[in-house]
Tab-separated table of C-alpha atoms and ligand atoms in Angstrom:
chain	number	residue	atom	x	y	z
A	146	MET	CA	-7.357	-7.647	-37.420
A	147	THR	CA	-4.208	-8.833	-36.693
A	148	ILE	CA	-3.125	-9.648	-33.158
A	149	ALA	CA	-0.701	-6.914	-33.082
A	150	GLU	CA	-3.844	-4.714	-33.824
A	151	ALA	CA	-5.930	-6.257	-31.433
A	152	ALA	CA	-7.595	-3.546	-28.869
A	153	VAL	CA	-5.880	-2.927	-25.473
A	154	ARG	CA	-7.457	-4.906	-22.716
A	155	TRP	CA	-6.774	-5.083	-18.893
A	156	ASP	CA	-8.304	-6.395	-15.899
A	157	MET	CA	-7.220	-6.984	-12.387
A	158	PHE	CA	-7.850	-10.636	-12.341
A	159	ASP	CA	-5.901	-11.430	-15.352
A	160	ARG	CA	-2.836	-13.083	-13.703
A	161	ASP	CA	-0.258	-12.742	-17.035
A	162	ILE	CA	-0.962	-9.093	-16.981
A	163	TYR	CA	-0.305	-8.699	-13.328
A	164	ALA	CA	2.877	-10.566	-13.516
A	165	SER	CA	4.085	-7.987	-16.054
A	166	PRO	CA	1.736	-5.385	-16.770
A	167	TYR	CA	3.887	-2.329	-17.995
A	168	GLU	CA	3.581	-2.738	-21.809
A	169	THR	CA	-0.083	-2.906	-21.404
A	170	PHE	CA	-0.274	0.230	-19.141
A	171	ARG	CA	1.701	2.021	-22.004
A	172	ARG	CA	-0.760	0.900	-24.289
A	173	LEU	CA	-3.452	2.088	-21.920
A	174	ARG	CA	-1.850	5.470	-21.788
A	175	ASN	CA	-1.344	5.671	-25.582
A	176	GLU	CA	-4.427	4.084	-27.264
A	177	ALA	CA	-7.299	4.005	-24.442
A	178	PRO	CA	-6.789	6.859	-21.642
A	179	VAL	CA	-10.585	6.136	-20.795
A	180	TYR	CA	-10.490	2.558	-21.032
A	181	TYR	CA	-14.046	0.919	-20.324
A	182	ASN	CA	-13.947	-3.083	-19.210
A	183	GLU	CA	-17.152	-4.366	-20.321
A	184	GLU	CA	-16.875	-7.469	-18.488
A	185	TYR	CA	-16.071	-6.275	-14.833
A	186	ASN	CA	-17.946	-2.766	-15.949
A	187	PHE	CA	-15.324	-0.321	-14.820
A	188	TYR	CA	-13.394	2.705	-16.556
A	189	ALA	CA	-9.637	2.646	-15.953
A	190	LEU	CA	-7.473	5.880	-16.028
A	191	SER	CA	-3.777	5.422	-16.729
A	192	ARG	CA	-2.149	8.884	-17.367
A	193	HIS	CA	-0.071	10.918	-14.778
A	194	ASP	CA	-2.448	14.321	-15.234
A	195	ASP	CA	-5.844	12.200	-15.173
A	196	LEU	CA	-5.201	10.414	-11.430
A	197	GLY	CA	-4.108	14.004	-10.193
A	198	ASN	CA	-7.297	15.620	-11.328
A	199	VAL	CA	-9.609	12.710	-10.038
A	200	LEU	CA	-7.989	12.447	-6.886
A	201	THR	CA	-8.318	15.933	-5.961
A	202	ASP	CA	-12.202	16.667	-7.106
A	203	ARG	CA	-14.312	14.631	-4.378
A	204	GLU	CA	-17.347	16.005	-5.253
A	205	THR	CA	-17.432	13.843	-8.694
A	206	PHE	CA	-14.897	11.079	-7.676
A	207	ILE	CA	-16.012	9.813	-4.034
A	208	SER	CA	-14.654	6.825	-1.897
A	209	GLY	CA	-17.643	6.294	0.175
A	210	LYS	CA	-18.593	3.333	-1.929
A	211	GLY	CA	-15.521	1.855	-1.228
A	212	MET	CA	-11.755	2.098	-2.719
A	213	VAL	CA	-10.947	-1.088	-4.420
A	214	TYR	CA	-12.706	-2.816	-7.071
A	215	ASN	CA	-14.260	-5.952	-4.973
A	216	ILE	CA	-15.720	-3.748	-2.165
A	217	ILE	CA	-17.592	-1.329	-4.574
A	218	SER	CA	-18.605	-3.973	-7.081
A	219	ASN	CA	-19.968	-6.451	-4.545
A	220	ASP	CA	-21.550	-3.663	-2.729
A	221	MET	CA	-20.013	-4.291	0.770
A	222	GLU	CA	-20.823	-2.585	3.829
A	223	MET	CA	-18.131	-1.258	5.692
A	224	PRO	CA	-17.915	-0.621	9.355
A	225	ALA	CA	-17.959	3.042	10.484
A	226	GLY	CA	-14.696	4.435	10.848
A	227	LEU	CA	-12.733	2.679	8.166
A	228	PHE	CA	-12.187	6.239	6.680
A	229	ILE	CA	-10.442	4.987	3.994
A	230	ASN	CA	-13.615	4.555	2.313
A	231	GLU	CA	-15.218	7.571	3.738
A	232	ASP	CA	-16.146	10.948	2.350
A	233	PRO	CA	-16.485	14.299	4.116
A	234	PRO	CA	-17.449	14.806	6.768
A	235	LEU	CA	-17.105	11.615	8.303
A	236	HIS	CA	-13.733	11.235	6.710
A	237	THR	CA	-12.117	14.398	7.799
A	238	MET	CA	-12.997	13.691	11.103
A	239	HIS	CA	-11.964	10.123	11.388
A	240	ARG	CA	-8.704	10.626	9.899
A	241	SER	CA	-7.965	13.864	11.822
A	242	ILE	CA	-8.385	11.568	15.174
A	243	VAL	CA	-5.767	9.004	13.411
A	244	SER	CA	-3.354	11.344	12.376
A	245	ARG	CA	-2.484	12.028	16.146
A	246	LEU	CA	-0.512	8.929	15.461
A	247	PHE	CA	1.368	9.799	12.765
A	248	THR	CA	2.597	13.306	13.404
A	249	PRO	CA	6.140	13.921	12.270
A	250	ARG	CA	7.366	14.148	15.649
A	251	ALA	CA	5.585	10.825	16.373
A	252	VAL	CA	6.921	8.934	13.890
A	253	ALA	CA	10.696	10.328	13.724
A	254	SER	CA	10.502	9.395	17.788
A	255	LEU	CA	10.482	6.117	16.489
A	256	GLU	CA	13.780	5.883	14.382
A	257	SER	CA	15.963	4.505	17.114
A	258	LYS	CA	13.697	1.443	17.758
A	259	ILE	CA	12.810	0.842	14.220
A	260	ARG	CA	16.761	0.670	13.653
A	261	ALA	CA	17.068	-1.844	16.906
A	262	LEU	CA	14.184	-4.243	15.182
A	263	SER	CA	15.559	-4.019	11.850
A	264	GLU	CA	19.364	-5.094	13.000
A	265	GLU	CA	17.740	-7.793	15.676
A	266	ILE	CA	15.946	-9.076	12.192
A	267	VAL	CA	19.088	-9.146	10.189
A	268	ASP	CA	21.167	-10.592	13.013
A	269	GLY	CA	18.433	-13.613	12.985
A	270	LEU	CA	19.677	-14.047	9.277
A	271	GLU	CA	23.176	-14.764	10.466
A	272	GLY	CA	24.841	-18.133	9.233
A	273	ARG	CA	22.321	-18.576	6.337
A	274	ASP	CA	23.338	-18.297	2.584
A	275	GLN	CA	19.929	-18.663	1.261
A	276	PHE	CA	16.646	-16.995	2.668
A	277	ASP	CA	13.188	-15.449	1.735
A	278	PHE	CA	13.791	-11.532	1.196
A	279	MET	CA	10.208	-11.193	1.683
A	280	ARG	CA	9.018	-13.526	4.568
A	281	ASP	CA	12.136	-13.597	6.272
A	282	PHE	CA	13.253	-10.039	6.151
A	283	ALA	CA	11.021	-7.472	4.532
A	284	LEU	CA	7.637	-8.606	5.912
A	285	GLN	CA	9.196	-9.071	9.743
A	286	LEU	CA	9.869	-5.057	10.215
A	287	PRO	CA	6.849	-3.098	9.399
A	288	VAL	CA	4.535	-5.756	11.702
A	289	GLN	CA	6.741	-5.009	14.271
A	290	VAL	CA	6.854	-1.484	13.637
A	291	ILE	CA	3.268	-1.346	13.707
A	292	GLY	CA	2.761	-3.586	16.826
A	293	MET	CA	5.221	-1.269	18.604
A	294	LEU	CA	3.355	1.861	17.168
A	295	VAL	CA	0.073	0.554	18.557
A	296	GLY	CA	1.595	-1.145	21.510
A	297	VAL	CA	0.904	-5.069	21.053
A	298	PRO	CA	3.361	-6.693	23.024
A	299	LYS	CA	5.969	-8.457	21.166
A	300	LYS	CA	5.017	-12.128	21.923
A	301	ASP	CA	1.629	-11.388	20.133
A	302	GLN	CA	2.888	-9.874	17.148
A	303	ALA	CA	3.032	-13.198	15.206
A	304	ASP	CA	-0.340	-13.759	15.566
A	305	LEU	CA	-1.215	-10.311	14.433
A	306	LEU	CA	0.868	-10.934	11.521
A	307	ALA	CA	-0.852	-14.037	10.838
A	308	VAL	CA	-4.005	-12.516	11.348
A	309	PHE	CA	-3.194	-9.318	8.541
A	310	GLN	CA	-2.155	-11.731	5.944
A	311	LYS	CA	-5.314	-13.630	5.890
A	312	THR	CA	-6.972	-10.324	5.392
A	313	LEU	CA	-5.186	-9.275	2.640
A	314	HIS	CA	-3.622	-12.246	0.558
A	315	GLU	CA	-6.607	-14.395	0.675
A	316	GLY	CA	-8.862	-11.770	1.177
A	317	SER	CA	-8.534	-9.582	-1.981
A	318	VAL	CA	-8.929	-13.027	-4.166
A	319	ASP	CA	-12.287	-14.511	-2.695
A	320	PRO	CA	-13.926	-11.197	-2.406
A	321	ASP	CA	-17.622	-12.349	-1.035
A	322	ARG	CA	-16.511	-14.468	2.136
A	323	GLN	CA	-12.628	-14.046	2.873
A	324	LEU	CA	-12.135	-10.324	2.638
A	325	MET	CA	-15.093	-10.148	5.406
A	326	GLN	CA	-13.773	-12.881	7.171
A	327	GLY	CA	-10.244	-11.473	7.352
A	328	ILE	CA	-11.701	-8.033	8.565
A	329	LEU	CA	-13.847	-9.585	11.129
A	330	ASP	CA	-11.363	-11.816	12.367
A	331	SER	CA	-8.737	-8.554	12.557
A	332	ALA	CA	-11.423	-6.817	14.753
A	333	ALA	CA	-11.768	-10.081	16.973
A	334	TRP	CA	-8.310	-9.948	17.472
A	335	PHE	CA	-7.809	-6.315	18.559
A	336	ASN	CA	-10.926	-6.260	20.630
A	337	ASP	CA	-9.122	-9.095	22.785
A	338	TYR	CA	-6.118	-6.863	22.454
A	339	LEU	CA	-8.057	-3.874	23.907
A	340	ASP	CA	-9.507	-5.845	26.725
A	341	TRP	CA	-6.375	-6.432	27.759
A	342	ARG	CA	-5.135	-3.237	27.407
A	343	GLU	CA	-7.856	-1.495	29.090
A	344	LYS	CA	-6.360	-3.257	32.115
A	345	HIS	CA	-2.874	-2.557	31.641
A	346	PRO	CA	-2.607	1.141	30.666
A	347	THR	CA	0.453	2.809	29.558
A	348	ASP	CA	1.392	6.147	28.403
A	349	ASP	CA	1.474	4.919	24.354
A	350	VAL	CA	-0.448	6.211	21.895
A	351	MET	CA	-3.092	3.417	22.029
A	352	THR	CA	-4.000	4.330	25.702
A	353	GLN	CA	-4.181	7.850	24.837
A	354	LEU	CA	-6.810	7.348	22.051
A	355	MET	CA	-9.002	5.051	24.308
A	356	LYS	CA	-8.954	8.711	26.597
A	357	PHE	CA	-9.033	11.332	23.643
A	358	GLU	CA	-12.166	13.654	23.794
A	359	PHE	CA	-13.382	14.873	20.428
A	360	LYS	CA	-16.424	16.710	18.922
A	361	ASP	CA	-18.274	14.301	16.928
A	362	GLU	CA	-20.405	14.698	13.391
A	363	THR	CA	-23.548	15.528	15.724
A	364	GLY	CA	-21.283	18.424	17.469
A	365	GLY	CA	-21.366	16.482	21.239
A	366	THR	CA	-18.130	15.909	23.251
A	367	ARG	CA	-17.546	12.485	23.265
A	368	THR	CA	-14.615	9.758	23.800
A	369	LEU	CA	-14.105	6.782	20.933
A	370	ARG	CA	-16.439	3.880	20.722
A	371	ARG	CA	-14.732	0.375	21.237
A	372	GLU	CA	-15.860	-0.209	17.789
A	373	GLU	CA	-14.337	2.933	16.132
A	374	ILE	CA	-10.984	2.333	17.770
A	375	VAL	CA	-11.088	-1.576	16.732
A	376	THR	CA	-11.431	-0.310	13.343
A	377	TYR	CA	-8.669	2.155	13.182
A	378	LEU	CA	-6.528	-0.540	14.259
A	379	THR	CA	-7.409	-2.898	11.746
A	380	LEU	CA	-7.236	-0.023	8.806
A	381	ILE	CA	-3.616	0.623	10.327
A	382	THR	CA	-2.830	-2.592	10.463
A	383	THR	CA	-3.809	-3.884	6.958
A	384	ALA	CA	-2.961	-0.395	5.387
A	385	GLY	CA	0.529	0.024	6.753
A	386	SER	CA	2.007	-3.621	6.781
A	387	ASP	CA	1.880	-5.477	3.775
A	388	THR	CA	2.409	-2.407	1.759
A	389	THR	CA	5.649	-1.173	3.315
A	390	ALA	CA	6.722	-4.626	3.458
A	391	THR	CA	5.853	-5.157	-0.293
A	392	GLY	CA	7.714	-1.738	-0.938
A	393	ILE	CA	10.712	-3.209	0.576
A	394	SER	CA	10.901	-6.124	-1.182
A	395	TRP	CA	10.647	-4.689	-4.646
A	396	ALA	CA	13.789	-2.777	-3.625
A	397	GLY	CA	15.051	-6.330	-3.196
A	398	SER	CA	14.333	-7.272	-6.937
A	399	LEU	CA	15.396	-4.010	-8.430
A	400	LEU	CA	18.309	-3.672	-6.848
A	401	ASN	CA	19.200	-7.433	-7.780
A	402	ASP	CA	18.635	-6.575	-11.414
A	403	HIS	CA	20.491	-3.462	-11.529
A	404	PRO	CA	24.111	-4.478	-9.437
A	405	ASP	CA	25.605	-1.466	-10.340
A	406	GLN	CA	23.125	0.882	-8.898
A	407	ARG	CA	23.051	-1.384	-5.983
A	408	GLN	CA	26.853	-1.156	-5.744
A	409	GLU	CA	26.585	2.750	-5.524
A	410	LEU	CA	23.945	2.194	-2.551
A	411	ALA	CA	25.870	-0.056	-0.807
A	412	GLU	CA	29.501	2.341	-0.891
A	413	ASP	CA	27.075	5.480	-0.359
A	414	LEU	CA	23.947	4.703	2.059
A	415	SER	CA	22.641	8.036	1.861
A	416	LEU	CA	21.545	7.465	-1.538
A	417	ILE	CA	18.804	5.277	-0.179
A	418	PRO	CA	15.949	7.875	0.334
A	419	ARG	CA	16.137	9.026	-3.411
A	420	ALA	CA	16.594	5.391	-4.433
A	421	PHE	CA	13.243	4.187	-2.703
A	422	GLU	CA	11.224	6.563	-4.192
A	423	GLU	CA	12.145	5.567	-7.501
A	424	VAL	CA	11.337	1.852	-6.579
A	425	LEU	CA	8.020	3.306	-5.648
A	426	ARG	CA	7.614	4.899	-8.586
A	427	CYS	CA	8.641	2.049	-11.147
A	428	GLU	CA	6.783	-0.567	-8.882
A	429	PRO	CA	4.174	0.241	-6.616
A	430	PRO	CA	2.863	-1.851	-4.214
A	431	SER	CA	-0.588	-0.406	-4.635
A	432	TYR	CA	-2.051	-2.149	-8.131
A	433	HIS	CA	-4.848	-0.005	-7.966
A	434	TYR	CA	-7.647	1.709	-6.241
A	435	CYS	CA	-10.776	3.230	-7.333
A	436	ARG	CA	-13.273	6.157	-7.164
A	437	TRP	CA	-17.197	6.293	-7.826
A	438	THR	CA	-18.643	8.796	-9.759
A	439	THR	CA	-21.555	11.052	-8.438
A	440	LYS	CA	-22.124	12.610	-11.837
A	441	ASP	CA	-21.685	12.330	-15.809
A	442	VAL	CA	-18.033	13.263	-16.607
A	443	GLU	CA	-16.509	13.829	-20.111
A	444	LEU	CA	-12.756	13.069	-20.222
A	445	HIS	CA	-10.786	12.802	-23.371
A	446	GLY	CA	-14.065	13.037	-25.573
A	447	GLN	CA	-15.249	9.928	-23.786
A	448	LYS	CA	-17.923	9.819	-21.127
A	449	ILE	CA	-18.377	8.220	-18.120
A	450	PRO	CA	-21.597	8.088	-16.529
A	451	ALA	CA	-22.756	8.763	-13.425
A	452	GLU	CA	-22.342	5.569	-10.860
A	453	SER	CA	-19.430	4.175	-12.574
A	454	ILE	CA	-16.309	2.617	-11.199
A	455	VAL	CA	-13.033	4.307	-11.895
A	456	VAL	CA	-10.118	2.579	-11.645
A	457	LEU	CA	-6.861	4.362	-10.946
A	458	LEU	CA	-3.964	2.770	-12.138
A	459	PRO	CA	-0.877	4.142	-10.011
A	460	GLY	CA	1.519	1.848	-11.943
A	461	ALA	CA	0.772	3.164	-15.355
A	462	ALA	CA	0.991	7.232	-13.995
A	463	ASN	CA	4.152	6.671	-12.447
A	464	ARG	CA	5.594	5.853	-16.059
A	465	ASP	CA	3.794	8.303	-18.100
A	466	GLU	CA	6.380	9.314	-20.770
A	467	ASP	CA	5.044	12.860	-20.935
A	468	LYS	CA	6.097	13.392	-16.962
A	469	TRP	CA	9.464	11.339	-16.692
A	470	GLU	CA	12.217	11.134	-19.958
A	471	ASP	CA	13.245	7.740	-20.415
A	472	SER	CA	10.327	6.473	-17.619
A	473	GLU	CA	10.885	2.455	-18.068
A	474	ARG	CA	14.065	2.952	-16.828
A	475	PHE	CA	15.324	2.325	-13.167
A	476	ASP	CA	17.367	5.057	-12.008
A	477	ILE	CA	18.254	5.710	-8.582
A	478	HIS	CA	19.464	9.406	-9.312
A	479	ARG	CA	16.434	10.719	-10.716
A	480	ASP	CA	14.810	13.865	-8.901
A	481	PRO	CA	11.704	12.776	-6.883
A	482	ALA	CA	8.706	13.950	-8.584
A	483	GLN	CA	4.788	13.703	-8.122
A	484	VAL	CA	3.990	9.712	-8.147
A	485	PHE	CA	0.591	8.210	-7.256
A	486	THR	CA	2.181	5.024	-5.176
A	487	PHE	CA	0.798	6.462	-1.902
A	488	SER	CA	-2.430	8.064	-3.798
A	489	PHE	CA	-2.607	12.172	-3.815
A	490	GLY	CA	-5.324	14.848	-2.414
A	491	PRO	CA	-7.234	13.978	0.736
A	492	HIS	CA	-6.481	10.429	1.030
A	493	TYR	CA	-3.069	10.696	0.654
A	494	CYS	CA	-1.576	7.704	2.764
A	495	LEU	CA	-1.482	8.738	6.208
A	496	GLY	CA	1.741	6.469	6.937
A	497	ALA	CA	3.950	7.584	4.204
A	498	ASN	CA	6.425	8.913	6.051
A	499	LEU	CA	6.732	5.907	8.401
A	500	ALA	CA	6.938	3.739	5.334
A	501	LYS	CA	9.542	5.656	3.799
A	502	ILE	CA	11.967	5.831	7.266
A	503	GLU	CA	11.190	1.922	7.716
A	504	ALA	CA	12.323	1.046	4.377
A	505	ARG	CA	15.543	3.518	4.540
A	506	ILE	CA	16.336	1.800	7.788
A	507	ALA	CA	15.425	-1.446	6.600
A	508	LEU	CA	17.973	-1.244	3.259
A	509	GLU	CA	20.524	0.707	5.391
A	510	THR	CA	20.861	-2.080	7.608
A	511	PHE	CA	20.310	-5.098	4.925
A	512	LEU	CA	22.864	-3.451	2.508
A	513	SER	CA	25.778	-2.810	5.342
A	514	LYS	CA	25.755	-6.400	5.925
A	515	TYR	CA	24.682	-7.703	2.052
A	516	PRO	CA	26.176	-5.583	-0.467
A	517	GLU	CA	25.108	-8.546	-2.773
A	518	TRP	CA	22.718	-10.978	-3.329
A	519	SER	CA	21.011	-12.981	-6.360
A	520	VAL	CA	17.475	-13.512	-6.444
A	521	ASP	CA	16.216	-16.829	-7.383
A	522	TYR	CA	13.484	-15.911	-9.766
A	523	ASP	CA	12.408	-19.635	-11.065
A	524	ASN	CA	11.318	-20.047	-7.381
A	525	ALA	CA	9.850	-16.409	-6.712
A	526	VAL	CA	6.136	-16.356	-6.582
A	527	HIS	CA	4.138	-12.885	-6.849
A	528	THR	CA	1.320	-11.947	-4.337
A	529	LYS	CA	-2.054	-13.126	-5.146
A	530	GLY	CA	-4.231	-10.179	-4.333
A	531	ILE	CA	-5.521	-7.300	-6.781
A	532	ASP	CA	-5.214	-4.469	-4.876
A	533	THR	CA	-1.502	-4.728	-4.029
A	534	ARG	CA	1.143	-5.860	-6.328
A	535	GLY	CA	4.715	-7.385	-5.374
A	536	TRP	CA	6.176	-10.617	-3.678
A	537	GLU	CA	5.328	-13.245	-1.827
A	538	SER	CA	8.017	-15.044	-1.875
A	539	LEU	CA	11.321	-14.005	-3.003
A	540	PRO	CA	14.084	-16.214	-2.533
A	541	VAL	CA	18.006	-14.931	-2.349
A	542	ILE	CA	21.119	-16.459	-2.086
A	543	VAL	CA	23.859	-14.285	-0.467
A	544	GLY	CA	27.655	-14.695	0.039
B	119	LIG	C1	4.756	1.495	1.064
B	119	LIG	C2	3.905	1.779	1.743
B	119	LIG	C3	2.339	2.151	1.529
B	119	LIG	C4	1.639	1.907	0.258
B	119	LIG	C5	2.331	2.016	-0.865
B	119	LIG	C6	0.516	3.054	0.807
B	119	LIG	C7	-0.548	3.175	-0.310
B	119	LIG	C8	-1.647	3.753	0.387
B	119	LIG	C9	-2.659	4.302	-0.780
B	119	LIG	C10	-2.484	3.933	-2.244
B	119	LIG	C11	-3.560	4.896	0.009
B	119	LIG	C12	-4.740	5.600	-0.639
B	119	LIG	C13	-5.861	5.474	-1.351
B	119	LIG	C14	-6.743	6.235	-1.986
B	119	LIG	O1	-6.746	7.269	-2.214
B	119	LIG	O2	-7.697	5.527	-1.849
B	119	LIG	C15	-3.302	4.692	1.358
B	119	LIG	C16	-3.955	5.209	2.199
B	119	LIG	C17	-3.695	5.209	3.957
B	119	LIG	N1	-2.680	4.664	4.522
B	119	LIG	FE1	-0.879	3.871	3.342
B	119	LIG	N2	0.663	3.101	2.105
B	119	LIG	C18	1.636	2.602	2.588
B	119	LIG	C19	1.878	2.383	4.165
B	119	LIG	C20	1.195	3.066	4.892
B	119	LIG	C21	1.691	2.599	6.302
B	119	LIG	C22	2.978	2.406	6.803
B	119	LIG	C23	0.484	3.099	7.154
B	119	LIG	C24	0.189	3.432	8.597
B	119	LIG	C25	0.971	2.605	9.376
B	119	LIG	C26	-0.779	3.183	6.239
B	119	LIG	C27	-1.841	3.902	6.472
B	119	LIG	C28	-2.606	4.704	5.292
B	119	LIG	C29	-3.884	4.945	6.095
B	119	LIG	C30	-4.221	4.873	7.457
B	119	LIG	C31	-4.747	5.368	4.994
B	119	LIG	C32	-5.969	6.205	4.757
B	119	LIG	C33	-6.142	7.394	4.592
B	119	LIG	C34	-7.029	8.235	4.268
B	119	LIG	O3	-8.324	7.789	3.448
B	119	LIG	O4	-7.451	9.599	4.767
B	119	LIG	N3	-0.250	3.564	4.897
B	119	LIG	N4	-2.058	4.370	1.421
């Protein structure tokens, strides 16, 4: 067998593939739509239709064992209320409580505050001809927005940033200790914060959540327990900050690589929402997410046994050539279509609208001030995780 004929191989720990996964994803779609990795004992799906079918069949493909590889393969126990890792009836109950924070009205009401924060961040870059697009810009806004959403005072938001970065970036590399430690650190931080908030109630959503009464799974009416609120806050912060920042930073590199399209955007900011959809299609911040099979499944003539880890690859499905013409090409004028960046079905990202509003405003503010920039790829660094994929550092030169 020549090297060219070697069977396609993918795993989430391979750093070379992580740096540039799209040729491997193309081969997975075409040569191994049900790919089995013996070393890590998982199946991977890469075709658009397959992700759509799996994500809507919650009898067969469940989230209750965890939704990322390290959590499932290490059989980690997760705190109750971390509903991204739950199935009905618990998922339905917890999601409906937290979705109160994300109604279209609640999110739209944040717009002018998000714009003020974004302008302040861009103003802070004044006078510098080099900075880090990720660390100095993209990462700042989502943390401050989440801080504002859950009522964390601005002076404490830097601590919050440090805690969640530890959870995500260090955590997903060393699953046994650091992921759990990061979650525990976040929980401890929010516990202290809630002590303070109880003594300083306001009319913000956090205080409302603390008073909220609902029917639980036993049919009794009660308010939320402290540990449930802490878990919700940990989930929102970890799910919502790094992912959004990563999405904005992909816009920084993709627009750098396509200066003609960047110029079009800078000249007509109303093109930004569709352009950001295209950024999320081409470079989804979510590298993989998983389900667990409850029974044997037959797909493309191959059996996936019950109790298997099924890894879903949004970055592969988003470039399926059966779905998009010239699917590898970045094109800000593409019609938006179903992508899997925010998942699909019952676990569809609760913060998708918020993330899109933040990115739109961030890019409007940035492009108004900096219509051109140049990425210093020699010194750019990819994230180290395996669940998300983006830039940990993206140095740029402006002006
Ligand atoms: C570009 C930014 C974002 C991306 C790429 C993203 C991606 C995802 C994905 C892939 C899932 C579902 C995983 C699965 O099906 O197992 C998810 C769920 C979730 N996301 Fe996001 N997310 C983003 C922003 C946000 C924001 C801003 C928030 C909140 C502030 C948020 C909160 C959540 C929550 C609470 C869930 C759990 C939903 C459920 O299980 O029912 N996300 N996100």
